[in-house]
Amino acid sequence: MREKFGFLICLWILLCGNCLGRFVVEKNSLKLTSPESIKGVYECAIGNFGVPQYGGTLVGTIVYPEANQRACTIFDDVDISFKSKPGGLPTFLLVDRGDCLFVLKAWNAQKAGAAAILVADNKDEQLITMDTPEEGNARVEYVQNITIPSALINQSLGDSIKKALSSGKMVNMNLDWRESLPHPDDRVEYEFWTNSNDECGPKCDSQIEFVKNFKGAAQILEQKGYTQFMPHYITWYCPETFILSDQCKSQCINHGRYCAPDPEQDFSKGYNGKDVVVQNLRQACLFKVANESRKPWLWWDYVTDFAIRCPMKEKKYTKECADKVILSLGVDLTKIDECIGDTEADVDNPVLKAEQEAQIGHGSRGDVTILPTLVINNRQYRGKLDRGAVLKAICAGFQETTEPAICLSEDVETNECLKNNGGCWLDKTANITACRDTFRGRVCECPMVNGVKFYGDGYMHCEASAALHCEINNGGCWRETQEGRTYSACVDNISHGCKCPPGFRGDGVNSCEDVDECKEKLACQCPGCKCKNTWGSYECSCSGGSLYMREHDTCLSKNVKTGLSWGFVWVIILGLVAAGAAGYAIYKYRIRSYMDSEIRAIMAQYMPLDNQPNEVHHPDI
């Protein structure tokens, strides 16, 4: 009776958060391109297994099998294969819902060669998420080996596709995941809802394996600021009626506020749910302390090392073992203990209280009710918990052309620029291309090279702009060096272009040929001149020791030039002397006249001058 009561308590802890939860069905687009009668864009629900091609598309043709239409048995039994022939489109297998697990249908479809599986609902209802089986089901160990994407379509769409196929028409389809995850900017924010428990069967094993494999990529993305990561832990509360029961006391801390189910689902052995809650809290506090010291990526090291060094099976799932791991990473253990606080006190724990509040969905994100759950840009991830699949999903969360290099590696995406240069502009000589590979495909965008920006449509034309454009492949113009001289046809100014320099003629792009100025009588044509052509120019000499004036194309005698020069100099000197003498004479004349007039004026004030009339002045009477 005690064990049954304990099981009911554990079941309540598992379900109390789920019964009112808002579970969001994540969707992607399904575009039917033929036949005309069903052409259009529809929604389908992404399965919670396999590998959805986040950020990409998959084109194929739909097949509905004549036998084994629910795909509950292997198709080898009915001698059917869906492997596409060379040059043919991939095959999307349409099957009916019912009779067996969703994952079994997908596994059988994958083994038969299908590129994707579509499951048609067997009743008229809203789309649901095809989930994996419950924990501990040993029969479905193949779940982690499913790599094809899966989608659930509604009943009416399934019927329409079957009708078109039965009439002999080919049904082509495009599965599109490009908008399944928001990608607003150059940083991705993601959450990982996990658990420190390592005794919950295949799900715990795959979760631990994922953390080990994804750690390197996660730390690179975090350290370089490409992502903002936050770990979370699900806890439930104990019903108030059972708070004082032995079951709640063994599964909960802080007086029933934060609980976790028993790891082995057996209350009589091993660790209790209470131990799991405390270790979860320790991991959350380690992230909090590491994040405050600006090293949030240490969480990945701690979780990985703890899983290796402190497993439940070896009875090392303890505080002592955890503390050793923490100290080895150089994290302040005192701050972590302060964060954990008193787990026996009848008070709220700020960290775990925030975790419970975070479980409730907001915006486009539903409630978190299952483990593990990955939330990327506030959208729950669907698919296999695998390094490659998750990294592909995270990369789909970056705004196009802002993805870090790790997202463009060969194991994550295909470089569309490698084939036919992606159909973009290419300068083969300078090895400059407008093709820019992105996670979702490619963009044709004129590049910037060595500080020089190219402008154009990116498809047919890109042209360098700015004064330094001649530094890039000489602006695409002709250039050649001979006899120690280099000539270029690149015009390095506002009206940039290609024009052969003086002494050459041609298109300036492919060639510029030397002009023979002597042969074509373009220079050095004066009497007595001797012309010799050089590459890009010419040389002209005069007989009899004369000097050649290039600007006038004439020869001048050195002697004549000297005589004329000295005669001209003497003329200038004599002219200056004459001008000086004339100026001095004028100066003397003007000074003398001025002095005479001043003296006459002074003398007139004191005595009459001879040329002035006599005047008689009478006193007034």
Coordinates of C-alpha atoms in Angstrom, one line a residue:
M1 CA 0.0 0.0 0.0
R2 CA 2.9 2.4 0.8
E3 CA 4.5 1.8 -2.6
K4 CA 1.2 2.4 -4.4
F5 CA 0.7 5.6 -2.4
G6 CA 4.3 6.7 -3.3
F7 CA 3.7 6.0 -6.9
L8 CA 0.6 8.2 -6.9
I9 CA 2.6 11.0 -5.3
C10 CA 5.3 10.6 -7.9
L11 CA 2.6 10.6 -10.7
W12 CA 1.1 13.8 -9.3
I13 CA 4.5 15.4 -9.3
L14 CA 5.0 14.4 -12.9
L15 CA 1.5 15.6 -14.0
C16 CA 0.6 18.5 -11.9
G17 CA 2.5 20.9 -14.1
N18 CA 1.3 19.2 -17.3
C19 CA -2.5 19.2 -16.9
L20 CA -2.8 22.9 -17.3
G21 CA 0.2 23.3 -19.6
R22 CA 0.0 25.1 -22.9
F23 CA 1.8 22.8 -25.4
V24 CA 2.6 24.5 -28.6
V25 CA 2.7 22.5 -31.8
E26 CA 5.8 23.6 -33.9
K27 CA 5.1 23.7 -37.6
N28 CA 6.8 24.1 -40.9
S29 CA 5.6 24.8 -44.5
L30 CA 4.6 22.2 -47.0
K31 CA 4.3 23.5 -50.5
L32 CA 2.6 21.3 -53.2
T33 CA 3.8 22.3 -56.7
S34 CA 1.8 19.8 -58.7
P35 CA -0.8 18.8 -59.8
E36 CA -2.7 22.0 -60.3
S37 CA -5.7 20.8 -58.4
I38 CA -3.9 20.7 -55.0
K39 CA -1.2 23.2 -55.6
G40 CA -0.7 25.5 -52.6
V41 CA 1.1 26.0 -49.3
Y42 CA 0.0 24.1 -46.2
E43 CA 1.1 23.7 -42.6
C44 CA 2.4 20.5 -41.1
A45 CA 3.5 19.6 -37.6
I46 CA 7.2 18.8 -37.0
G47 CA 7.8 15.5 -35.3
N48 CA 9.7 15.4 -32.1
F49 CA 12.2 12.9 -33.6
G50 CA 14.4 12.6 -36.6
V51 CA 16.3 15.6 -38.0
P52 CA 14.2 18.5 -39.3
Q53 CA 16.2 20.6 -41.9
Y54 CA 16.0 23.9 -40.0
G55 CA 16.9 26.8 -42.2
G56 CA 16.6 24.7 -45.4
T57 CA 14.3 23.1 -47.8
L58 CA 13.8 19.6 -49.2
V59 CA 12.2 18.9 -52.6
G60 CA 10.8 15.5 -53.5
T61 CA 7.9 13.5 -54.9
I62 CA 5.2 11.9 -52.8
V63 CA 4.5 8.1 -52.8
Y64 CA 1.6 6.3 -51.1
P65 CA 2.4 2.6 -50.8
E66 CA 0.0 0.0 -52.2
A67 CA 0.7 -2.2 -49.1
N68 CA 1.8 -1.6 -45.5
Q69 CA 0.1 1.8 -45.7
R70 CA 0.5 2.4 -41.9
A71 CA 4.2 1.5 -42.1
C72 CA 4.0 -0.7 -39.0
T73 CA 6.1 -3.4 -40.5
I74 CA 9.3 -3.3 -42.6
F75 CA 8.8 -2.8 -46.3
D76 CA 11.1 -5.6 -47.2
D77 CA 8.3 -7.9 -46.3
V78 CA 6.2 -6.5 -49.1
D79 CA 9.2 -6.0 -51.5
I80 CA 8.9 -2.2 -51.7
S81 CA 11.8 0.2 -51.8
F82 CA 11.7 4.0 -51.8
K83 CA 15.3 4.7 -52.7
S84 CA 15.5 7.3 -55.4
K85 CA 17.3 6.4 -58.6
P86 CA 20.3 8.5 -59.9
G87 CA 19.1 11.8 -61.1
G88 CA 15.6 11.3 -59.6
L89 CA 13.9 13.3 -56.9
P90 CA 13.9 12.1 -53.3
T91 CA 10.9 10.1 -52.2
F92 CA 8.5 11.4 -49.5
L93 CA 6.5 8.5 -48.1
L94 CA 2.9 9.2 -47.2
V95 CA 1.5 6.8 -44.6
D96 CA -1.6 6.6 -42.4
R97 CA -1.8 7.2 -38.7
G98 CA -2.7 4.4 -36.4
D99 CA -1.8 0.8 -35.1
C100 CA 1.8 1.6 -34.1
L101 CA 4.2 4.3 -32.8
F102 CA 5.0 7.3 -34.9
V103 CA 8.7 6.6 -34.5
L104 CA 8.3 3.0 -35.8
K105 CA 6.6 4.4 -39.0
A106 CA 9.6 6.8 -39.4
W107 CA 12.1 4.0 -38.8
N108 CA 10.6 1.7 -41.3
A109 CA 10.3 4.5 -43.9
Q110 CA 14.0 5.4 -43.4
K111 CA 15.1 1.8 -43.8
A112 CA 13.1 1.5 -47.0
G113 CA 15.0 4.5 -48.5
A114 CA 12.5 7.4 -48.0
A115 CA 13.9 10.9 -47.7
A116 CA 11.1 12.0 -45.4
I117 CA 7.8 10.7 -43.9
L118 CA 4.4 12.3 -44.0
V119 CA 1.8 10.9 -41.6
A120 CA -1.8 11.6 -42.5
D121 CA -4.1 12.0 -39.5
N122 CA -6.9 9.5 -39.3
K123 CA -9.4 12.0 -37.8
D124 CA -10.4 15.6 -38.4
E125 CA -8.6 17.6 -35.7
Q126 CA -6.0 20.3 -35.1
L127 CA -2.4 19.3 -35.8
I128 CA -0.6 17.6 -33.0
T129 CA 3.1 16.9 -32.3
M130 CA 4.3 13.3 -33.0
D131 CA 6.3 12.6 -29.9
T132 CA 8.7 9.8 -28.9
P133 CA 7.5 6.9 -26.6
E134 CA 7.6 7.1 -22.9
E135 CA 10.9 6.7 -21.0
G136 CA 12.1 3.2 -20.3
N137 CA 10.7 1.6 -23.4
A138 CA 13.5 -0.7 -24.5
R139 CA 11.8 -1.6 -27.7
V140 CA 12.4 1.8 -29.3
E141 CA 16.2 2.2 -28.9
Y142 CA 16.2 2.9 -32.7
V143 CA 14.7 6.4 -32.0
Q144 CA 18.1 8.0 -31.8
N145 CA 19.0 6.5 -35.2
I146 CA 16.2 8.2 -37.1
T147 CA 17.7 10.9 -39.3
I148 CA 14.9 11.6 -41.8
P149 CA 12.5 14.5 -41.1
S150 CA 8.9 13.8 -40.3
A151 CA 5.7 15.7 -40.4
L152 CA 2.0 15.2 -39.6
I153 CA -0.6 16.5 -42.0
N154 CA -4.3 16.8 -41.4
Q155 CA -6.8 14.3 -42.7
S156 CA -8.2 16.4 -45.6
L157 CA -4.8 17.2 -47.1
G158 CA -3.9 13.5 -46.9
D159 CA -7.1 12.5 -48.7
S160 CA -6.4 15.1 -51.4
I161 CA -2.9 13.8 -52.0
K162 CA -4.1 10.2 -52.1
K163 CA -6.8 11.1 -54.6
A164 CA -4.3 12.8 -56.9
L165 CA -2.0 9.8 -56.7
S166 CA -4.8 7.3 -57.4
S167 CA -5.6 9.2 -60.6
G168 CA -2.1 8.7 -61.9
K169 CA -0.8 12.2 -61.3
M170 CA 2.6 12.9 -60.0
V171 CA 2.6 14.9 -56.7
N172 CA 5.7 17.1 -56.1
M173 CA 6.3 18.8 -52.8
N174 CA 8.7 21.1 -51.1
L175 CA 9.2 20.8 -47.3
D176 CA 10.4 24.2 -46.0
W177 CA 11.8 24.8 -42.6
R178 CA 13.4 28.3 -43.3
E179 CA 10.9 30.1 -41.2
S180 CA 10.3 27.5 -38.6
L181 CA 12.7 29.4 -36.3
P182 CA 12.8 33.2 -35.9
H183 CA 16.1 34.7 -37.1
P184 CA 15.8 38.4 -36.3
D185 CA 19.5 39.4 -35.7
D186 CA 23.1 38.3 -35.4
R187 CA 22.7 36.6 -32.0
V188 CA 20.8 33.5 -31.1
E189 CA 19.3 33.1 -27.6
Y190 CA 18.6 29.5 -26.6
E191 CA 17.6 27.6 -23.5
F192 CA 18.3 24.0 -22.6
W193 CA 15.9 22.4 -20.1
T194 CA 17.7 19.4 -18.7
N195 CA 18.2 17.3 -15.6
S196 CA 21.1 16.0 -13.5
N197 CA 19.5 12.6 -13.2
D198 CA 21.3 9.8 -15.1
E199 CA 19.0 6.9 -14.2
C200 CA 16.0 7.6 -16.4
G201 CA 16.8 5.3 -19.2
P202 CA 17.6 6.0 -22.9
K203 CA 16.5 9.7 -22.7
C204 CA 19.0 10.4 -19.9
D205 CA 21.7 8.6 -21.8
S206 CA 21.1 10.5 -25.0
Q207 CA 20.9 13.8 -23.0
I208 CA 24.3 13.2 -21.4
E209 CA 25.8 12.2 -24.7
F210 CA 24.5 15.3 -26.3
V211 CA 26.0 17.6 -23.7
K212 CA 29.4 15.9 -24.1
N213 CA 29.3 16.2 -27.9
F214 CA 27.8 19.7 -28.1
K215 CA 30.0 21.3 -25.4
G216 CA 32.8 22.4 -27.8
A217 CA 30.5 24.1 -30.3
A218 CA 28.4 25.7 -27.5
Q219 CA 31.5 27.2 -25.8
I220 CA 32.9 28.6 -29.0
L221 CA 29.5 30.3 -29.8
E222 CA 29.2 31.6 -26.3
Q223 CA 32.8 32.9 -25.9
K224 CA 32.6 34.8 -29.2
G225 CA 29.3 36.4 -28.4
Y226 CA 27.3 34.7 -31.1
T227 CA 24.8 33.1 -28.6
Q228 CA 23.3 33.7 -25.2
F229 CA 22.7 30.4 -23.4
M230 CA 20.6 29.6 -20.4
P231 CA 20.2 26.2 -18.7
H232 CA 16.9 25.4 -16.9
Y233 CA 15.6 22.7 -14.7
I234 CA 12.0 21.5 -14.3
T235 CA 10.6 21.1 -10.8
W236 CA 7.1 20.5 -9.5
Y237 CA 5.5 21.2 -6.2
C238 CA 4.0 18.6 -3.8
P239 CA 0.2 18.8 -3.2
E240 CA -0.5 20.6 0.0
T241 CA -2.4 17.6 1.3
F242 CA 0.7 15.4 1.1
I243 CA 3.4 17.8 2.2
L244 CA 4.1 16.0 5.4
S245 CA 4.0 12.5 3.9
D246 CA 7.3 10.5 3.7
Q247 CA 7.0 10.4 -0.1
C248 CA 6.9 14.2 -0.5
K249 CA 9.7 14.6 2.1
S250 CA 11.9 12.2 0.0
Q251 CA 11.1 13.8 -3.3
C252 CA 11.0 17.5 -2.4
I253 CA 13.0 20.3 -0.7
N254 CA 12.0 23.5 1.0
H255 CA 8.8 22.0 2.5
G256 CA 7.4 20.6 -0.7
R257 CA 8.0 23.6 -2.9
Y258 CA 10.4 22.0 -5.3
C259 CA 10.2 18.3 -6.2
A260 CA 11.4 15.7 -8.7
P261 CA 10.3 12.2 -9.3
D262 CA 12.4 9.3 -8.0
P263 CA 15.2 8.5 -10.4
E264 CA 14.6 4.7 -10.4
Q265 CA 10.9 4.9 -9.8
D266 CA 11.5 2.8 -6.7
F267 CA 11.3 4.5 -3.3
S268 CA 13.1 1.7 -1.5
K269 CA 16.5 1.9 -3.2
G270 CA 19.0 4.3 -4.7
Y271 CA 18.7 8.0 -4.7
N272 CA 15.5 10.0 -4.1
G273 CA 13.9 12.8 -6.1
K274 CA 15.1 15.2 -3.4
D275 CA 18.8 14.4 -4.3
V276 CA 18.0 15.2 -7.9
V277 CA 16.5 18.6 -7.0
V278 CA 19.5 19.6 -5.0
Q279 CA 21.9 18.6 -7.7
N280 CA 19.8 20.5 -10.3
L281 CA 19.9 23.5 -8.0
R282 CA 23.7 23.2 -7.7
Q283 CA 24.0 23.2 -11.5
A284 CA 21.8 26.2 -11.8
C285 CA 23.7 28.1 -9.1
L286 CA 27.0 27.2 -10.8
F287 CA 25.8 28.8 -14.0
K288 CA 24.6 31.8 -12.1
V289 CA 28.0 32.3 -10.4
A290 CA 29.9 31.6 -13.6
N291 CA 27.7 34.0 -15.6
E292 CA 28.3 36.7 -13.1
S293 CA 32.1 36.2 -13.6
R294 CA 31.5 36.4 -17.4
K295 CA 32.3 32.8 -17.9
P296 CA 28.9 31.1 -18.5
W297 CA 30.4 28.4 -20.7
L298 CA 31.9 26.8 -17.6
W299 CA 28.5 25.2 -17.1
W300 CA 29.2 22.8 -20.0
D301 CA 32.4 21.7 -18.4
Y302 CA 30.8 21.2 -15.0
V303 CA 27.8 19.2 -16.3
T304 CA 30.1 17.0 -18.5
D305 CA 32.6 16.4 -15.8
F306 CA 29.9 15.7 -13.1
A307 CA 28.3 13.1 -15.4
I308 CA 31.6 11.3 -15.8
R309 CA 33.0 11.6 -12.3
C310 CA 29.8 11.5 -10.2
P311 CA 27.4 8.9 -11.6
M312 CA 24.5 7.5 -9.6
K313 CA 25.5 3.9 -10.5
E314 CA 28.8 4.3 -8.7
K315 CA 27.1 6.0 -5.7
K316 CA 29.0 9.2 -6.3
Y317 CA 26.0 11.4 -6.9
T318 CA 26.9 13.5 -3.8
K319 CA 27.8 17.0 -2.7
E320 CA 31.4 16.0 -2.0
C321 CA 31.9 14.7 -5.5
A322 CA 30.2 17.8 -7.0
D323 CA 32.4 20.2 -4.9
K324 CA 35.6 18.5 -6.2
V325 CA 34.4 19.1 -9.8
I326 CA 33.6 22.7 -9.0
L327 CA 36.9 23.4 -7.4
S328 CA 38.7 21.9 -10.3
L329 CA 37.1 24.5 -12.6
G330 CA 38.1 27.4 -10.4
V331 CA 34.6 28.5 -9.5
D332 CA 33.9 30.1 -6.1
L333 CA 32.4 27.3 -4.1
T334 CA 31.3 29.6 -1.3
K335 CA 29.1 31.6 -3.6
I336 CA 27.5 28.5 -4.9
D337 CA 26.7 27.2 -1.4
E338 CA 25.2 30.6 -0.6
C339 CA 23.0 30.4 -3.7
I340 CA 21.8 26.9 -2.8
G341 CA 20.9 28.0 0.7
D342 CA 19.1 25.9 3.3
T343 CA 17.1 23.2 1.4
E344 CA 15.3 22.2 4.6
A345 CA 13.9 25.6 5.4
D346 CA 10.3 26.5 4.9
V347 CA 11.1 29.3 2.5
D348 CA 11.3 30.0 -1.2
N349 CA 14.5 29.5 -3.1
P350 CA 14.9 32.4 -5.5
V351 CA 16.6 30.3 -8.2
L352 CA 14.1 27.4 -8.2
K353 CA 11.2 29.8 -7.9
A354 CA 12.4 31.6 -11.0
E355 CA 12.8 28.2 -12.7
Q356 CA 9.1 27.3 -12.0
E357 CA 8.0 30.7 -13.4
A358 CA 10.1 30.2 -16.5
Q359 CA 8.4 26.8 -17.2
I360 CA 5.2 28.8 -18.1
G361 CA 5.1 29.6 -21.8
H362 CA 5.1 33.2 -23.0
G363 CA 4.6 34.6 -26.5
S364 CA 5.1 32.0 -29.2
R365 CA 6.7 29.5 -26.7
G366 CA 4.5 26.9 -25.0
D367 CA 4.9 25.6 -21.5
V368 CA 7.9 23.3 -20.9
T369 CA 6.6 20.0 -19.6
I370 CA 9.0 17.4 -20.9
L371 CA 12.7 16.7 -20.6
P372 CA 14.9 17.4 -22.4
T373 CA 13.6 20.5 -24.2
L374 CA 15.5 23.0 -26.3
V375 CA 14.1 26.5 -26.9
I376 CA 15.8 28.5 -29.7
N377 CA 14.8 32.2 -30.1
N378 CA 11.7 31.5 -27.9
R379 CA 10.6 28.6 -30.2
Q380 CA 10.7 25.0 -29.0
Y381 CA 13.1 22.8 -31.0
R382 CA 11.6 19.6 -32.5
G383 CA 13.8 16.7 -33.5
K384 CA 16.6 14.5 -32.5
L385 CA 18.8 15.6 -29.6
D386 CA 22.0 15.4 -31.6
R387 CA 25.0 17.8 -32.0
G388 CA 24.6 18.2 -35.8
A389 CA 20.8 18.6 -35.7
V390 CA 20.8 21.1 -32.8
L391 CA 23.7 23.1 -34.3
K392 CA 21.8 23.3 -37.6
A393 CA 18.8 24.6 -35.7
I394 CA 20.8 27.2 -33.8
C395 CA 22.4 28.3 -37.1
A396 CA 19.0 28.8 -38.6
G397 CA 18.3 31.3 -35.8
F398 CA 20.9 33.8 -37.2
Q399 CA 20.0 36.6 -39.5
E400 CA 21.1 35.7 -43.0
T401 CA 24.8 36.6 -43.7
T402 CA 25.6 37.0 -40.0
E403 CA 26.2 33.3 -39.3
P404 CA 29.5 32.4 -37.6
A405 CA 32.0 30.2 -39.4
I406 CA 31.0 27.1 -37.6
C407 CA 27.6 27.3 -39.3
L408 CA 29.2 27.2 -42.7
S409 CA 31.3 24.1 -42.1
E410 CA 30.8 21.1 -44.3
D411 CA 29.1 19.0 -41.7
V412 CA 26.4 21.6 -41.1
E413 CA 25.5 23.0 -44.5
T414 CA 26.3 22.8 -48.2
N415 CA 28.3 25.6 -49.8
E416 CA 26.2 26.6 -52.8
C417 CA 29.0 28.9 -54.1
L418 CA 31.1 25.8 -55.0
K419 CA 28.9 24.9 -57.9
N420 CA 28.9 27.2 -60.9
N421 CA 29.8 30.0 -58.4
G422 CA 26.1 30.0 -57.3
G423 CA 25.2 31.8 -60.5
C424 CA 26.8 35.0 -59.3
W425 CA 29.4 37.4 -60.8
L426 CA 33.0 36.2 -60.8
D427 CA 36.3 37.8 -61.8
K428 CA 38.4 34.7 -62.5
T429 CA 41.6 36.7 -63.0
A430 CA 41.5 38.3 -59.5
N431 CA 39.5 35.4 -58.0
I432 CA 36.8 37.7 -56.7
T433 CA 33.2 36.6 -56.5
A434 CA 29.9 38.1 -55.5
C435 CA 28.7 34.7 -54.2
R436 CA 28.4 34.7 -50.5
D437 CA 27.5 31.4 -48.8
T438 CA 24.9 31.6 -46.0
F439 CA 23.3 28.9 -43.9
R440 CA 20.0 29.2 -45.8
G441 CA 21.6 29.2 -49.3
R442 CA 23.6 31.8 -51.0
V443 CA 23.3 35.5 -51.8
C444 CA 24.8 37.3 -54.8
E445 CA 26.3 40.5 -53.3
C446 CA 29.1 42.5 -54.7
P447 CA 32.0 42.2 -52.3
M448 CA 34.5 44.5 -50.5
V449 CA 38.1 43.6 -51.1
N450 CA 41.0 45.4 -49.3
G451 CA 38.8 48.3 -48.4
V452 CA 37.5 48.7 -51.9
K453 CA 33.7 48.3 -52.3
F454 CA 32.4 46.8 -55.5
Y455 CA 29.0 47.9 -56.8
G456 CA 26.5 46.2 -59.1
D457 CA 23.7 43.7 -59.2
G458 CA 25.9 40.9 -58.0
Y459 CA 24.7 38.6 -60.7
M460 CA 26.0 39.9 -64.0
H461 CA 28.1 42.9 -63.0
C462 CA 30.2 44.2 -60.1
E463 CA 32.5 47.2 -60.5
A464 CA 35.0 48.6 -58.0
S465 CA 34.5 52.1 -56.8
A466 CA 36.7 54.6 -54.9
A467 CA 40.2 55.8 -55.6
L468 CA 41.9 52.5 -54.8
H469 CA 40.0 50.5 -57.3
C470 CA 43.1 50.1 -59.4
E471 CA 44.7 48.2 -56.6
I472 CA 42.3 45.4 -57.1
N473 CA 43.3 43.5 -60.2
N474 CA 44.3 46.8 -61.7
G475 CA 40.6 47.7 -62.0
G476 CA 40.2 44.9 -64.6
C477 CA 42.3 46.9 -67.1
W478 CA 45.4 46.1 -69.1
R479 CA 48.8 46.4 -67.5
E480 CA 52.3 45.4 -68.6
T481 CA 55.9 45.9 -67.7
Q482 CA 58.8 46.0 -70.2
E483 CA 62.3 47.5 -70.3
G484 CA 61.9 48.4 -66.6
R485 CA 58.8 50.5 -67.3
T486 CA 55.2 49.7 -66.2
Y487 CA 52.2 51.1 -68.0
S488 CA 48.6 50.8 -66.9
A489 CA 45.3 51.5 -68.6
C490 CA 43.4 51.9 -65.3
V491 CA 42.1 55.4 -64.8
D492 CA 42.3 56.1 -61.0
N493 CA 39.9 59.0 -60.6
I494 CA 36.2 59.7 -60.4
S495 CA 35.6 58.8 -64.1
H496 CA 37.4 55.5 -63.5
G497 CA 37.6 53.1 -66.3
C498 CA 40.1 51.6 -68.7
K499 CA 42.0 53.8 -71.2
C500 CA 45.3 53.1 -72.8
P501 CA 48.0 55.6 -71.7
P502 CA 49.7 58.0 -74.1
G503 CA 51.9 56.1 -76.5
F504 CA 49.5 53.2 -76.7
R505 CA 46.3 52.4 -78.4
G506 CA 43.7 49.6 -77.8
D507 CA 40.6 48.8 -75.8
G508 CA 42.4 49.3 -72.5
V509 CA 40.9 46.1 -71.1
N510 CA 42.4 43.2 -73.0
S511 CA 45.3 45.0 -74.8
C512 CA 47.2 48.2 -75.4
E513 CA 49.7 48.2 -78.3
D514 CA 52.7 50.5 -78.6
V515 CA 52.4 53.3 -81.1
D516 CA 55.4 53.8 -83.4
E517 CA 55.5 57.6 -83.4
C518 CA 58.5 57.6 -85.8
K519 CA 56.9 55.3 -88.4
E520 CA 53.5 57.0 -88.2
K521 CA 55.2 60.5 -88.3
L522 CA 53.5 61.6 -85.1
A523 CA 56.7 63.2 -83.6
C524 CA 60.3 64.2 -84.3
Q525 CA 59.5 65.5 -87.8
C526 CA 61.7 68.7 -87.8
P527 CA 64.5 69.2 -90.2
G528 CA 67.7 67.5 -89.0
C529 CA 65.8 65.4 -86.4
K530 CA 66.5 61.7 -85.9
C531 CA 63.6 59.6 -84.4
K532 CA 64.0 56.3 -82.5
N533 CA 60.9 54.4 -81.3
T534 CA 60.8 53.0 -77.7
W535 CA 58.1 51.0 -75.9
G536 CA 55.4 53.5 -74.9
S537 CA 57.4 56.5 -76.1
Y538 CA 60.1 57.7 -78.5
E539 CA 63.5 59.4 -78.5
C540 CA 64.5 62.3 -80.8
S541 CA 67.9 63.8 -81.4
C542 CA 69.2 66.7 -83.5
S543 CA 72.3 66.7 -85.7
G544 CA 75.2 69.2 -85.2
G545 CA 74.9 69.3 -81.4
S546 CA 71.6 71.2 -81.5
L547 CA 69.1 70.8 -78.7
Y548 CA 65.7 69.2 -79.3
M549 CA 62.6 71.0 -77.9
R550 CA 60.0 68.3 -77.5
E551 CA 57.1 70.7 -76.9
H552 CA 57.8 72.5 -80.1
D553 CA 59.3 69.6 -82.1
T554 CA 62.2 71.8 -83.2
C555 CA 66.0 71.9 -83.0
L556 CA 67.9 74.9 -81.6
S557 CA 71.6 75.7 -81.9
K558 CA 73.4 75.9 -78.5
N559 CA 75.5 78.9 -79.7
V560 CA 72.7 81.0 -81.0
K561 CA 70.8 80.3 -77.9
T562 CA 73.7 81.5 -75.8
G563 CA 74.3 84.8 -77.9
L564 CA 70.8 85.7 -77.9
S565 CA 70.6 85.2 -74.2
W566 CA 73.5 87.5 -73.3
G567 CA 72.4 90.2 -75.7
F568 CA 68.9 90.0 -74.2
V569 CA 70.4 90.3 -70.8
W570 CA 72.5 93.5 -71.7
V571 CA 69.4 95.1 -73.2
I572 CA 67.5 94.5 -70.0
I573 CA 70.4 96.0 -67.9
L574 CA 70.7 99.1 -70.1
G575 CA 67.0 99.6 -70.0
L576 CA 67.0 99.4 -66.2
V577 CA 69.8 102.0 -66.0
A578 CA 68.0 104.4 -68.3
A579 CA 64.8 104.0 -66.4
G580 CA 66.6 104.7 -63.2
A581 CA 68.3 107.9 -64.5
A582 CA 65.0 109.3 -65.8
G583 CA 63.4 108.6 -62.6
Y584 CA 66.1 110.3 -60.6
A585 CA 65.9 113.5 -62.8
I586 CA 62.1 113.7 -62.4
Y587 CA 62.5 113.3 -58.7
K588 CA 65.1 116.1 -58.5
Y589 CA 62.9 118.4 -60.5
R590 CA 59.8 117.9 -58.4
I591 CA 61.7 118.4 -55.1
R592 CA 63.3 121.6 -56.3
S593 CA 59.9 123.0 -57.5
Y594 CA 58.3 122.1 -54.2
M595 CA 61.0 123.8 -52.2
D596 CA 60.8 127.0 -54.3
S597 CA 57.1 127.3 -53.7
E598 CA 57.5 126.9 -50.0
I599 CA 60.2 129.5 -49.6
R600 CA 58.2 132.1 -51.6
A601 CA 55.1 131.5 -49.4
I602 CA 57.2 132.1 -46.2
M603 CA 58.8 135.3 -47.5
A604 CA 55.5 136.7 -48.7
Q605 CA 54.3 136.8 -45.1
Y606 CA 57.1 139.3 -44.0
M607 CA 57.9 141.5 -47.0
P608 CA 56.3 142.5 -50.1
L609 CA 57.7 140.9 -53.1
D610 CA 58.6 142.8 -56.3
N611 CA 55.8 141.5 -58.2
Q612 CA 53.2 142.3 -55.7
P613 CA 51.3 145.8 -55.9
N614 CA 51.7 148.5 -53.2
E615 CA 48.7 148.8 -50.9
V616 CA 48.0 151.6 -48.3
H617 CA 46.3 150.6 -45.1
H618 CA 44.4 153.3 -43.0
P619 CA 43.5 152.9 -39.5
D620 CA 39.8 152.9 -38.6
I621 CA 38.6 156.2 -37.3

